[in-house]
Short mmCIF file of C-alpha atoms and ligand atoms in Angstrom, two decimals:
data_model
loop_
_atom_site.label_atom_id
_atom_site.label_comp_id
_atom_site.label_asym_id
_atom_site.label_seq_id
_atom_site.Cartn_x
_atom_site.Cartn_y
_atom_site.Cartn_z
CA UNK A 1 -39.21 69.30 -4.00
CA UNK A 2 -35.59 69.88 -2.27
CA UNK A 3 -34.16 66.96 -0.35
CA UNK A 4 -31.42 68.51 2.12
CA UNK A 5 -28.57 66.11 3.86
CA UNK A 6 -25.33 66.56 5.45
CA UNK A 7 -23.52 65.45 2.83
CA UNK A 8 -24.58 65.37 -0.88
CA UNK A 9 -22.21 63.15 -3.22
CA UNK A 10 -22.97 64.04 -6.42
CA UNK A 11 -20.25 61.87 -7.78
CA UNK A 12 -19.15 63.51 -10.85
CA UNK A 13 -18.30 66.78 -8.70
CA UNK A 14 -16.80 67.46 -5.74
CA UNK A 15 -18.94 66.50 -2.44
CA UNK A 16 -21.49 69.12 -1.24
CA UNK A 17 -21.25 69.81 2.88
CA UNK A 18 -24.38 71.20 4.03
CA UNK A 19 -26.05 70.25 0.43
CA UNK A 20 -29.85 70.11 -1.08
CA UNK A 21 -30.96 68.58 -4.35
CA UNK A 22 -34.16 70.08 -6.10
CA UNK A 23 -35.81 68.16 -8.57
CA UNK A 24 -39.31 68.33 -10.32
CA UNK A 25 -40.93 66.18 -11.55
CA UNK A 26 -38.48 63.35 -12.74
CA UNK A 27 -35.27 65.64 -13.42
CA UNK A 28 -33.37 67.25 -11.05
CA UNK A 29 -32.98 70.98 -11.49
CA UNK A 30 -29.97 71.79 -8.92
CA UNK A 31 -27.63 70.49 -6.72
CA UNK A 32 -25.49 72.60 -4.29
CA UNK A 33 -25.25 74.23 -0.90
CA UNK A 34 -28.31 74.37 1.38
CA UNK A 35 -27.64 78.14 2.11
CA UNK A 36 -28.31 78.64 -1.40
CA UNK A 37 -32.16 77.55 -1.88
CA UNK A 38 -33.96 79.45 -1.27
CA UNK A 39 -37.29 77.41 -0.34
CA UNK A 40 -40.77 79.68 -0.84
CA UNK A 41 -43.81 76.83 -0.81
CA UNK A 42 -41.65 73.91 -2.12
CA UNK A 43 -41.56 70.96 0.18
CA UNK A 44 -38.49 70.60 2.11
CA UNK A 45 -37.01 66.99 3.42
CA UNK A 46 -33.70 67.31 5.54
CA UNK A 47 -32.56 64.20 6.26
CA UNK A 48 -29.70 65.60 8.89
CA UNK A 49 -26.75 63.41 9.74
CA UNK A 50 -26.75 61.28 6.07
CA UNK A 51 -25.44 61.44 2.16
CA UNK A 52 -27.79 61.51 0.05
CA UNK A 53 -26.12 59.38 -3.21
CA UNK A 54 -26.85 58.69 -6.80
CA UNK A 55 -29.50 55.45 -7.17
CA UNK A 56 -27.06 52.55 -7.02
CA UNK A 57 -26.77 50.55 -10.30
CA UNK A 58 -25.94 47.28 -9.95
CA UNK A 59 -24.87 46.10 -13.47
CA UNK A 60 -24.76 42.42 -13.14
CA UNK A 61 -27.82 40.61 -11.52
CA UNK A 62 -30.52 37.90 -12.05
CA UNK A 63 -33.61 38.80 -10.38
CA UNK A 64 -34.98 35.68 -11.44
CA UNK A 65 -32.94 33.68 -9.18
CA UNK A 66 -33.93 35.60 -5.86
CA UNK A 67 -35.65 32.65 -4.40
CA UNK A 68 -32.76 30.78 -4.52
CA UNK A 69 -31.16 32.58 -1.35
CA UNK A 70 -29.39 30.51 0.61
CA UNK A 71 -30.63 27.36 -1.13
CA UNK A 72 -27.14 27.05 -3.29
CA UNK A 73 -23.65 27.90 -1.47
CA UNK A 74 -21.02 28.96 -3.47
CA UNK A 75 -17.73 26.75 -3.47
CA UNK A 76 -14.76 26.48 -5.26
CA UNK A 77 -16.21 23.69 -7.81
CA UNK A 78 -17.95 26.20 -10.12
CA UNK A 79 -19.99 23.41 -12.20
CA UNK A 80 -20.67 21.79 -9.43
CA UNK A 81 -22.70 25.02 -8.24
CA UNK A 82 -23.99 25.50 -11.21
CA UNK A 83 -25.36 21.92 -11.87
CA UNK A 84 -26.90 22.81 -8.25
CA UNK A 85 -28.20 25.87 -9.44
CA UNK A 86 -29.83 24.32 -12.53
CA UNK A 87 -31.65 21.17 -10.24
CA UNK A 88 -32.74 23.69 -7.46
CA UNK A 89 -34.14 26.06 -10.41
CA UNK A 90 -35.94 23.33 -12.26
CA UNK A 91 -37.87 21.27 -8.91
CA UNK A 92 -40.78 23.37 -9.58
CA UNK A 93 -41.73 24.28 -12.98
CA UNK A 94 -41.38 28.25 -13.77
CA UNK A 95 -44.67 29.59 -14.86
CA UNK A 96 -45.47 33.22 -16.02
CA UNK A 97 -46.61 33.80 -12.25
CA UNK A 98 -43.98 32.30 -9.93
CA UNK A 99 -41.24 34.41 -12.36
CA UNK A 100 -42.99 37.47 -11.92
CA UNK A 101 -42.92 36.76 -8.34
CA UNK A 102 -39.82 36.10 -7.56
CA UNK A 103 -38.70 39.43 -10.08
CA UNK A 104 -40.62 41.69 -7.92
CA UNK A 105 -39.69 40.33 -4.59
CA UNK A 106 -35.74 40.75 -5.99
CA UNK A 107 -37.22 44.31 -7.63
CA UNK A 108 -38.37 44.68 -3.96
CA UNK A 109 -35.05 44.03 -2.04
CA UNK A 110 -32.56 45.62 -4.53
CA UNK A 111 -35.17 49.28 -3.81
CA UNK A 112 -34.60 48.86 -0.38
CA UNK A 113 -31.00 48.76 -0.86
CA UNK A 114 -30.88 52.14 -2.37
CA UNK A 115 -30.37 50.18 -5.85
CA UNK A 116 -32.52 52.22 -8.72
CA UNK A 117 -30.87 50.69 -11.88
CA UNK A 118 -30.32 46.59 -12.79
CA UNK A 119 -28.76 45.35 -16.12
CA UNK A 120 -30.72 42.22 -15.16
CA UNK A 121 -30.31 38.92 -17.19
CA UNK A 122 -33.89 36.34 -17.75
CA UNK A 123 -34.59 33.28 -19.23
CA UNK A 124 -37.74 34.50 -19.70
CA UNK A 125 -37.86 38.02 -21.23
CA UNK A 126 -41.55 38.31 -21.75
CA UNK A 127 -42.55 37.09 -18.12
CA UNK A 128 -39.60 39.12 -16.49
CA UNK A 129 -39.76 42.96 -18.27
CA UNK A 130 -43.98 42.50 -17.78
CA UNK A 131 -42.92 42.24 -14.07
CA UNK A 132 -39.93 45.32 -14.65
CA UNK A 133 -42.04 47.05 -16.38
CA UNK A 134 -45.19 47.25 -13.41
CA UNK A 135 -42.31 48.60 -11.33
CA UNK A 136 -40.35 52.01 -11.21
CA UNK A 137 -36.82 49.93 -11.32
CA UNK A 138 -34.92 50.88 -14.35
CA UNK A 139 -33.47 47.92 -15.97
CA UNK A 140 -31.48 46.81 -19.02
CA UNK A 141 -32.98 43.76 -19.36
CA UNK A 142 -30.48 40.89 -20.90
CA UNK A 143 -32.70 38.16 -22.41
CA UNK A 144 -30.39 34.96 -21.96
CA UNK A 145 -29.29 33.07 -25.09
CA UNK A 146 -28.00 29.16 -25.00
CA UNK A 147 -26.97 27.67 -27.77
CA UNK A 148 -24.23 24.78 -27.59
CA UNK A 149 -24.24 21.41 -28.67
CA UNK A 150 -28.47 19.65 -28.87
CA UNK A 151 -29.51 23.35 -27.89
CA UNK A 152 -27.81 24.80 -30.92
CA UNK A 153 -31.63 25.19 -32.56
CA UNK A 154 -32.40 26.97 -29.99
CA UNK A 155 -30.42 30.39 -30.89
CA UNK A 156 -33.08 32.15 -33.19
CA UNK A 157 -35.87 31.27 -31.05
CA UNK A 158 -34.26 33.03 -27.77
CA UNK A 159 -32.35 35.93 -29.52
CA UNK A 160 -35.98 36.58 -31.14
CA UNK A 161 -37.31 36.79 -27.52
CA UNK A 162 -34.16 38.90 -26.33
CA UNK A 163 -34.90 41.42 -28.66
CA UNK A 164 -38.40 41.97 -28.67
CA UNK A 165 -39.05 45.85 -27.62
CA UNK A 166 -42.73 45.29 -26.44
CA UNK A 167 -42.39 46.33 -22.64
CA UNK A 168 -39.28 48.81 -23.48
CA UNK A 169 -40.26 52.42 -21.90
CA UNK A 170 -38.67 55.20 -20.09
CA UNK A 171 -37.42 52.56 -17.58
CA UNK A 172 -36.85 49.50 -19.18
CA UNK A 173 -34.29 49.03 -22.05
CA UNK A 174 -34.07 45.26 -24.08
CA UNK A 175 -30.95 43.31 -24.56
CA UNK A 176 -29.18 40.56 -25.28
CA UNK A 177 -26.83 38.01 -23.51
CA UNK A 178 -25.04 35.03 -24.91
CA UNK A 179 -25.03 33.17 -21.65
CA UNK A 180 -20.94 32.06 -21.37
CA UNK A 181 -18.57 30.65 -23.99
CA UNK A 182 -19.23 27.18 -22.82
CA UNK A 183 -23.44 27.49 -23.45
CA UNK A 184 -23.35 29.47 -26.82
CA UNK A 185 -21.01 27.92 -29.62
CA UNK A 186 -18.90 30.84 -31.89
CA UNK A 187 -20.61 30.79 -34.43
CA UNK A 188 -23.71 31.81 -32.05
CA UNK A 189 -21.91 34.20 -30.12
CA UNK A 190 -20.70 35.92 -33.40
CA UNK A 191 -24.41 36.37 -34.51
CA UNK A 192 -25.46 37.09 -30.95
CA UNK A 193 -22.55 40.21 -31.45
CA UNK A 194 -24.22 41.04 -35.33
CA UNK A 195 -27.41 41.32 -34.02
CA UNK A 196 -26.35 43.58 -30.84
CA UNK A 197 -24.65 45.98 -33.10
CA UNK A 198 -27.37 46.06 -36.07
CA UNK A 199 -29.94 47.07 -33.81
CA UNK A 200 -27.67 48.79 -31.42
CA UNK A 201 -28.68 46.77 -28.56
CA UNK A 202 -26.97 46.31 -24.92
CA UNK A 203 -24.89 43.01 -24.67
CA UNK A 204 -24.07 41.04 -21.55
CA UNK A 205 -22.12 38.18 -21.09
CA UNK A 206 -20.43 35.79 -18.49
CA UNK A 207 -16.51 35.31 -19.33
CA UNK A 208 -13.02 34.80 -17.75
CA UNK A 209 -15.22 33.51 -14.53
CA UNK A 210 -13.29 30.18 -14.08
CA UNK A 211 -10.09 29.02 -15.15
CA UNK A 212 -11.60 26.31 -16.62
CA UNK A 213 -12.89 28.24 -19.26
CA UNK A 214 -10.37 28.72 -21.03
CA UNK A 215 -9.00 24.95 -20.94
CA UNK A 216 -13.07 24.37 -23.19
CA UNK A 217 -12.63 27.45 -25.22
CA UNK A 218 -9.14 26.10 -26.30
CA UNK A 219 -9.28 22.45 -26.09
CA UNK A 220 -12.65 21.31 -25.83
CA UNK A 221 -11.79 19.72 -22.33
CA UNK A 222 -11.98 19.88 -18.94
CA UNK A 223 -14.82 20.43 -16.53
CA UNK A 224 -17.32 22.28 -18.69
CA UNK A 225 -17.44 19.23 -21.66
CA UNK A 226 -17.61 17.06 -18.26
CA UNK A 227 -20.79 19.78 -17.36
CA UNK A 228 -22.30 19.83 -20.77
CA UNK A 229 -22.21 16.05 -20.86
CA UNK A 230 -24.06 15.59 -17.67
CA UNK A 231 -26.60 18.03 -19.25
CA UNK A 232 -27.33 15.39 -21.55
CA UNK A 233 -26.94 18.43 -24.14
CA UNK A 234 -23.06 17.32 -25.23
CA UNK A 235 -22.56 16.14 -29.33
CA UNK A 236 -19.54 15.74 -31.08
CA UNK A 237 -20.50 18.74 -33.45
CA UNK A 238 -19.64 21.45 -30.57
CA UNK A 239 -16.99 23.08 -32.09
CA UNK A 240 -13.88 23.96 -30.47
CA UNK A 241 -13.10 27.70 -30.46
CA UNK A 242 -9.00 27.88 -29.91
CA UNK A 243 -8.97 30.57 -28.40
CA UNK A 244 -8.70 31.99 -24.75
CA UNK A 245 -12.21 33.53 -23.52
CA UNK A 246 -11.12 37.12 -23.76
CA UNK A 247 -9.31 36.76 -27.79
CA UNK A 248 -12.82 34.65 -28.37
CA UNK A 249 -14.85 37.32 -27.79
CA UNK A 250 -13.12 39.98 -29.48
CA UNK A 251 -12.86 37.81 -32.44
CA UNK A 252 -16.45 37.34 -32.13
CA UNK A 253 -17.18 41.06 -32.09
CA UNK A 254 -18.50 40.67 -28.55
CA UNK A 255 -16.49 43.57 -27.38
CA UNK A 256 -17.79 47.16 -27.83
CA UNK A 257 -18.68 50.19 -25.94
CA UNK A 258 -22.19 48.40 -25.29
CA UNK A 259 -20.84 45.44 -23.69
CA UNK A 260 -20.58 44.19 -20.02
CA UNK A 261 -18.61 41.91 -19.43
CA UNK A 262 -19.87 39.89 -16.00
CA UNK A 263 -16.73 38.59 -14.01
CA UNK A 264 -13.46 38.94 -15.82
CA UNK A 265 -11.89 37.22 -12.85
CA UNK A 266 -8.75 35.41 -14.71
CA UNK A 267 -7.34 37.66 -17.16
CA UNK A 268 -3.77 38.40 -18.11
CA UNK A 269 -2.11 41.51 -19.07
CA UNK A 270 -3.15 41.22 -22.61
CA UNK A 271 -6.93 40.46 -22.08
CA UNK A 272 -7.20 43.85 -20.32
CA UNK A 273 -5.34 45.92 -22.64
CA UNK A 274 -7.83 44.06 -25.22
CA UNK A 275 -11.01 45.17 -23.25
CA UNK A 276 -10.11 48.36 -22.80
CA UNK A 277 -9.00 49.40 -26.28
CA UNK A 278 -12.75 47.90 -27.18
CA UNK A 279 -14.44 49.75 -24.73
CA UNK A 280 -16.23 47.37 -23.12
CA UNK A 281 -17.37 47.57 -19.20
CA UNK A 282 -16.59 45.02 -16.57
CA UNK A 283 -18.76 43.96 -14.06
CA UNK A 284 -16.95 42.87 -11.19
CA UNK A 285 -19.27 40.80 -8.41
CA UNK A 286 -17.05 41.44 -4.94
CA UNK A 287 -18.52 39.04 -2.85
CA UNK A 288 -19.86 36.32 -5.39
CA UNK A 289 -16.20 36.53 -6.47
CA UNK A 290 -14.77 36.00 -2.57
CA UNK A 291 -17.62 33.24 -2.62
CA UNK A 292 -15.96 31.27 -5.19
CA UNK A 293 -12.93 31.61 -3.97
CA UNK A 294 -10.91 33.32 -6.82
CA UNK A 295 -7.75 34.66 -6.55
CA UNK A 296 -8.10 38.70 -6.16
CA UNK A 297 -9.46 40.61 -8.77
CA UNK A 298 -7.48 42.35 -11.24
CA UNK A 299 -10.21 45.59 -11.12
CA UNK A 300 -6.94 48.35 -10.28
CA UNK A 301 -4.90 47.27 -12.90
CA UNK A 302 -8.26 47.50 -14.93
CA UNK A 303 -9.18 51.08 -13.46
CA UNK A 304 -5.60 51.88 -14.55
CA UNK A 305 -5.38 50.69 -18.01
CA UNK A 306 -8.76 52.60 -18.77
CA UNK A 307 -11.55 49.80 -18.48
CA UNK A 308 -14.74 50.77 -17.03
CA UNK A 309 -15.29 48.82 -14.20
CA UNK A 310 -19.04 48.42 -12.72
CA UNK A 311 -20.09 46.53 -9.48
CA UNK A 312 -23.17 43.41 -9.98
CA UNK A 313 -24.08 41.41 -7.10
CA UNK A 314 -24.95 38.37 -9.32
CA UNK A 315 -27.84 36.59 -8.00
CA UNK A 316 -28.68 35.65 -4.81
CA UNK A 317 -27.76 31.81 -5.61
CA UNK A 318 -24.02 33.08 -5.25
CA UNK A 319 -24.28 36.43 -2.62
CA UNK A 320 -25.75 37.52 0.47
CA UNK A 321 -27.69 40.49 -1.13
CA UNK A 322 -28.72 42.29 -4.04
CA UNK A 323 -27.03 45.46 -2.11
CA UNK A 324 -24.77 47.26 -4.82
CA UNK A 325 -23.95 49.46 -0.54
CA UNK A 326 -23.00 46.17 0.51
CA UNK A 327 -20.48 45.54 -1.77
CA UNK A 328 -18.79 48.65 -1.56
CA UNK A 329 -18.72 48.24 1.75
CA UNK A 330 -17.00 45.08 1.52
CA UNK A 331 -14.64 45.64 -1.27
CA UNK A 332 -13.71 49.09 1.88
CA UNK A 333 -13.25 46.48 4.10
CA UNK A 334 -11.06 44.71 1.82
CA UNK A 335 -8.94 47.37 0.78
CA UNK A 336 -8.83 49.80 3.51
CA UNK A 337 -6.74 52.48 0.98
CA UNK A 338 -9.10 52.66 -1.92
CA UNK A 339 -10.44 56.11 -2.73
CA UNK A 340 -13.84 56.43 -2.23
CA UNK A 341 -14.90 58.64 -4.52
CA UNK A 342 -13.60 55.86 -6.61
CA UNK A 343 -15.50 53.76 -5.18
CA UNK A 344 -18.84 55.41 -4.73
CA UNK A 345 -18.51 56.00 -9.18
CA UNK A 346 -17.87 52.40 -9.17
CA UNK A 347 -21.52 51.46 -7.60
CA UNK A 348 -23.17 53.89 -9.49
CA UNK A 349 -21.39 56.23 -12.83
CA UNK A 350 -19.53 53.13 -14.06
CA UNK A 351 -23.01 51.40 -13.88
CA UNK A 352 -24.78 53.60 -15.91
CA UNK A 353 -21.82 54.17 -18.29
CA UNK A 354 -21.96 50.19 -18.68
CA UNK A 355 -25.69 50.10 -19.34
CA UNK A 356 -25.64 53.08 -21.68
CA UNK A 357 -27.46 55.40 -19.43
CA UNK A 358 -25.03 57.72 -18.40
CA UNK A 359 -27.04 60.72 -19.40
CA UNK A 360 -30.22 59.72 -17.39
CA UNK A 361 -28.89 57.87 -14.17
CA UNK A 362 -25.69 57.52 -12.12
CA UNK A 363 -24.89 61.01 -10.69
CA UNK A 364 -26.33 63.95 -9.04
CA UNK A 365 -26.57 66.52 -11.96
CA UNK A 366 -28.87 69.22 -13.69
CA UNK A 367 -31.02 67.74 -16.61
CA UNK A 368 -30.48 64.08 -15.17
CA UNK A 369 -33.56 61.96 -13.80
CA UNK A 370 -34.13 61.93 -9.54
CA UNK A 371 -33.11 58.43 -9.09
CA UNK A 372 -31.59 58.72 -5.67
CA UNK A 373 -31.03 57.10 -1.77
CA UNK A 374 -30.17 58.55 1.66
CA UNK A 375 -27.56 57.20 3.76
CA UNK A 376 -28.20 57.78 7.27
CA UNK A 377 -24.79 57.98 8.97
CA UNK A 378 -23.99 56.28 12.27
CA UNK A 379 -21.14 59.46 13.11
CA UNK A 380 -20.30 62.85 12.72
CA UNK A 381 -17.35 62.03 10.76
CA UNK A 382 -16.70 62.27 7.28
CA UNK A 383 -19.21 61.19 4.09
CA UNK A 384 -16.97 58.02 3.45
CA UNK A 385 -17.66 56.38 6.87
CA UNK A 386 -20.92 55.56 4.76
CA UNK A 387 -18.73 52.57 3.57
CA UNK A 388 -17.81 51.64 7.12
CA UNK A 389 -21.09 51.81 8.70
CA UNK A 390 -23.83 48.94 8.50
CA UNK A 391 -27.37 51.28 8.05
CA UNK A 392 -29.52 50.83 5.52
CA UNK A 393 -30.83 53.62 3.25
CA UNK A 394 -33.67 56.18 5.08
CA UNK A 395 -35.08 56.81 1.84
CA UNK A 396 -35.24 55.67 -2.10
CA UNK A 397 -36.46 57.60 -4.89
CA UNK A 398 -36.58 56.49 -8.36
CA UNK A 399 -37.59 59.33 -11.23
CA UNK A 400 -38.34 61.18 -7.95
CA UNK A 401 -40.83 59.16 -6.69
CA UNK A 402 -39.93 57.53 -3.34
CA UNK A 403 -39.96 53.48 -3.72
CA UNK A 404 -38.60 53.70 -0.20
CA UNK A 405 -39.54 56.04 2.55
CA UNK A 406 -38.39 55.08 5.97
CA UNK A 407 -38.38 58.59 7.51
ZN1 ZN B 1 -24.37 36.05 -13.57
#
């Protein structure tokens, strides 16, 4: 099949004018200018005035949470969100069927947002990747681990059910994540990081997200013992890591060329230098970030010291969407002079790179899988007025199968 656009951005080359994509099968088999394919029988698709893009990946999501959508707004008091979060989640009991619900409907959305990939994180692994796995979404599937003060029993039990490989396949990928340093204790997060590098296992994790943090990781204070207390799951036997979130986890062995690293909103000079030189991925969240009311992101003095640095929605409890397009198109709006090839690898490349599956997904290239989505463009200017238009993708294909087909 050849799928012929205006514009083809293949990401890691230059953008194709006038360009067609064959694939068959799963794999595409070339990429280039229209002139040069030479059709016979194959079945043609031009889509006209749109770019036809790599399969967003959005690296940092809960799918899990997509009924939560407008049910939880963001402010500046972070635990007082997530103790929020935590009551709305737990009014109705979760059962095997509402999960697997609620993960297809936010399988569902993210498709129609030209998202193909999710590093997605569950409290329920088994319920969740059954659901991921009746779907063509590709997913790294994080299976959450809490383990701080009366849950501290409770870290074999859920890094057992992280990494069990029964639903892994050509799509789906297991892995772990240690929820935040002020849920897992460091001796649990250090065992969380053994485990992820004996079995060579994907590892997510929330850190630098508040500025709190780091006043519990150092002193055992503040806000989060306040959070843990009102939890009811506080005991004097939490230990009290002395150390800033970033120096925590590399201590821990968190950091490696497997992690991501969800947030990474308050980090100094040091931290970065310290994430880079490990390799690890960031996944910064645009507009849950705005949300909360940060101060800006560090992600250019990131992108210049070497860091890889992915986009994630988060979950709808904290953004508008589970559109990976969206926040591009926000973070353009925000800063007017960032390149957009930049950009564009951002929302997709750095994605894959982050979830380890740079040689299947996150460009348009020979030998890599047909996970794709068309951009129908509201002008005849350039391909990067994709990022300041509002449409939604025409069309969707994951492993070159549509999962969306609005033609
Ligand atoms: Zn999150």
């Amino acid at each position: 099949m050849i799928l012929a656009a205006r514009y083809i951005a293949p990401v890691e080359s230059p953008v194709i004018e006038n360009g067609a994509i064959r694939f068959r099968d799963a794999t595409v088999v070339a990429v280039g200018p229209s002139k040069e394919f030479d059709v016979g029988d194959e079945e043609r698709v031009d889509f006209g005035n749109a770019v036809i893009t790599p399969g967003f990946v959005n690296a940092h999501t809960h799918l899990e949470l997509t009924h939560l959508a407008e049910r939880v707004a963001p402010s500046p008091d972070f635990t007082g969100w997530l103790t929020r979060l935590v009551k709305t989640s737990s009014e109705s009991l979760p059962t095997k069927e509402s999960v697997q619900r609620i993960v297809t409907d936010g399988i569902f959305q993210s498709h129609r947002a030209g998202v193909t990939t999710v590093g997605d994180i569950t409290r329920f692994p088994a319920w969740t990747r059954q659901a991921l796995s009746n779907s063509m979404m590709r997913a790294v599937s994080f299976g959450e681990v809490i383990a701080v003060g009366t849950r501290r029993h409770l870290l074999q039990e859920r890094l057992a059910a992280a990494m069990k490989t029964e639903f892994e396949s050509e799509l789906l990928r297991c892995g772990v994540s240690p929820h935040a340093p002020y849920t897992v204790e460091p001796n649990a997060l250090r065992e969380c990081a053994r485990r992820s590098v004996e079995q060579l296992t994907p590892l997510c994790i929330h850190g630098a997200e508040t500025l709190e943090e780091s006043e519990f990781t150092c002193e055992g204070t503040g806000v989060f013992a306040d959070y843990l207390r009102s939890l009811g799951v506080w005991d004097d036997d939490i230990p009290i890591a002395g150390l800033a979130p970033i120096p925590l986890f590399e201590a821990s062995g968190l950091l490696t060329d497997r992690t991501v690293l969800a947030h990474a909103n308050y980090v100094c000079d040091d931290d970065i230098h310290c994430i880079g030189e490990n390799r690890a991925s960031v996944a910064y969240c645009p507009r849950t970030h705005d949300a909360f009311e940060h101060p800006p992101h560090r992600f250019r003095d990131m992108l210049d010291a070497g860091v890889n640095v992915c986009i994630g929605t988060d979950s709808l409890a904290s953004n508008p969407s589970l559109s990976i397009l969206d926040e591009l198109r926000f973070l353009h709006q925000m800063f007017p002079d960032f390149n957009s090839q930049q950009l564009l690898e951002m929302g997709t490349v750095s994605g894959a790179k982050a979830l380890g599956l740079q040689d299947r997904v996150g460009s348009l290239a020979v030998g890599k899988d047909a996970d794709l989505a068309v951009i129908p463009m509201e002008s005849k200017g350039d391909w990067h007025e994709m990022f300041s238009s509002a449409t939604e993708p025409i069309a969707v294909l994951s492993r070159g199968s549509f999962v969306v087909d609005n033609r």
